[in-house]
Amino acid sequence: MFSKSAPSAAGTPAPVAVTMERSSMLRFETAGESHGECLVATLTGLPAGIPISIQFVNHELWRRQQGYGRGGRMKIETDQAEIVSGVRHSHTIGSPIAIIIRNKDWKNWTGALPVEDSDGAEDRKKPVTRPRPGHADLAGAIKYNFQDARYILERASARETSARVAVGAFAKTFLRQFGIEVLSHVIAIGPVRLQRQAAWDEIVALSQKEEVVLGCVDPETETSMKEAVDHAYRTGDTIGGIFEVVAHNVPPGLGSHITWDSRLDGRLAQAVVSMQAVKGVEIGSAEEQAASYGSQVQDTIHYDKEKRRFTRGANKAGGLEGGMTNGQDVYVRGFLKPISTLRRPLESVDLATREPSLAAYERSDVCVAPAAGVIGEAMAAIVLAQAFLEKFGGDSLAETRRNLEGYLVQVREF
Ligand code: EPS
């Protein structure tokens, strides 16, 4: 948005200050309630000419539904994207893309969540008056002035992330045109943690598996993770974890150090922490770095004279320095709290009586870490695609590619 300063009172022309707020070329929005008719997503700003595979979009949606520890809802839903605009003859055409994902569970909720009020509608409601600690229930009910948290939890639910993953599939497809791949794996479930760095090839192999357990590259660690989830099942509890998203083959120079909101590390962090149940984000090995001396954790700089390029001693920075990609793989971790809906509920207060009461229990998941990894991939891919388009622009894939190639020549000649 452009704005001009007002003329000065004395009538002399004031200097014209033109400011431009950051408004990414690539924008998306989602709508939809967990048990409503469907989820909806729109994505605006992708160049024309990107080949789109609906099978790929649906496979991403399938990946998000997998994992040991998901609840009964995933047995009901088989998420499928209906693309209703912006793609024709299997290619983007530059216009806004609109996607619908229908909720199969809606048929069981038509009475509880009708669009139009009618006689007896009040009796068909499924009110939630005992807010769950950790959930949006109470904060949302106070803010939106509802004595029933139903409308809050319907939108706060992680069901919304299905729409994010559909959008992410488009962002991933766009990035893939330039050789960039974004994948994830799970590095911790509760106290059980993968004790080594996963290689890129292992993460690729994991993503191609037809059976997803807990998304860990190491089978032995995954078995211990499964035991930790089983313990949560047995005790009516839930369990958190950590997922790691890796973006491979990212060119240097996405994002910038020049302003706070162009720093790509900050934008990735916001995208990942905006995910339901994510309470923290780590870029590279931030936690280790905070506990180390500088000499131990900076990625030393070297030069390969034969290949005429800079190399690094390690990648503890997670591919980001000064808010810019540095040509190494990008590493972002998301820290998931345990889901707040417990089968053995915690203390709460009934909104109707204000008396102490146990929190409501609605069918829920026990562990969502592998699914969260897939959602993290989507969010990271969207942010990377935004930064990529900010740098290279283009209304068509051919134009974006030309712009990238020109820049890569400059990088090689640097
Ligand atoms: C969720 C509760 C469960 C989860 C849901 C998130 O849904 P339901 O109450 O319908 O059983 O399965 O996640 C999804 C539906 C999904 O697609 O990921 C919650 O309370 O946030």
PDB file of N, CA and C in Angstrom, residues 109 140 171 297 300 304 311 350 364 390:
ATOM      1  N   TRP A 109     -23.081 -33.634  11.829  1.00  0.00           N
ATOM      2  CA  TRP A 109     -23.085 -32.356  12.537  1.00  0.00           C
ATOM      3  C   TRP A 109     -24.042 -31.333  11.931  1.00  0.00           C
ATOM      4  N   GLY A 140     -10.960 -17.889  23.806  1.00  0.00           N
ATOM      5  CA  GLY A 140     -11.826 -17.554  22.664  1.00  0.00           C
ATOM      6  C   GLY A 140     -13.239 -17.223  23.100  1.00  0.00           C
ATOM      7  N   ALA A 171       2.748 -24.792  -3.282  1.00  0.00           N
ATOM      8  CA  ALA A 171       4.033 -24.108  -3.052  1.00  0.00           C
ATOM      9  C   ALA A 171       5.190 -25.071  -3.312  1.00  0.00           C
ATOM     10  N   VAL A 297      30.360 -23.019  17.418  1.00  0.00           N
ATOM     11  CA  VAL A 297      29.103 -23.203  16.687  1.00  0.00           C
ATOM     12  C   VAL A 297      28.969 -22.410  15.378  1.00  0.00           C
ATOM     13  N   THR A 300      32.291 -22.319   9.789  1.00  0.00           N
ATOM     14  CA  THR A 300      33.486 -21.706   9.208  1.00  0.00           C
ATOM     15  C   THR A 300      33.379 -21.623   7.677  1.00  0.00           C
ATOM     16  N   ASP A 304      36.583 -23.491  -2.281  1.00  0.00           N
ATOM     17  CA  ASP A 304      37.040 -24.595  -3.123  1.00  0.00           C
ATOM     18  C   ASP A 304      37.488 -23.979  -4.453  1.00  0.00           C
ATOM     19  N   THR A 311      32.502 -22.907   0.561  1.00  0.00           N
ATOM     20  CA  THR A 311      31.950 -24.057   1.286  1.00  0.00           C
ATOM     21  C   THR A 311      31.941 -23.718   2.781  1.00  0.00           C
ATOM     22  N   ASP A 350     -16.933 -24.894  34.940  1.00  0.00           N
ATOM     23  CA  ASP A 350     -18.058 -24.899  34.002  1.00  0.00           C
ATOM     24  C   ASP A 350     -18.501 -23.460  33.742  1.00  0.00           C
ATOM     25  N   SER A 364     -10.276 -37.225  20.323  1.00  0.00           N
ATOM     26  CA  SER A 364      -9.104 -36.428  19.958  1.00  0.00           C
ATOM     27  C   SER A 364      -7.927 -37.318  19.590  1.00  0.00           C
ATOM     28  N   GLU A 390       9.297 -12.993  -4.315  1.00  0.00           N
ATOM     29  CA  GLU A 390       9.701 -11.604  -4.053  1.00  0.00           C
ATOM     30  C   GLU A 390      11.024 -11.315  -4.757  1.00  0.00           C
TER      31      GLU A 390
END
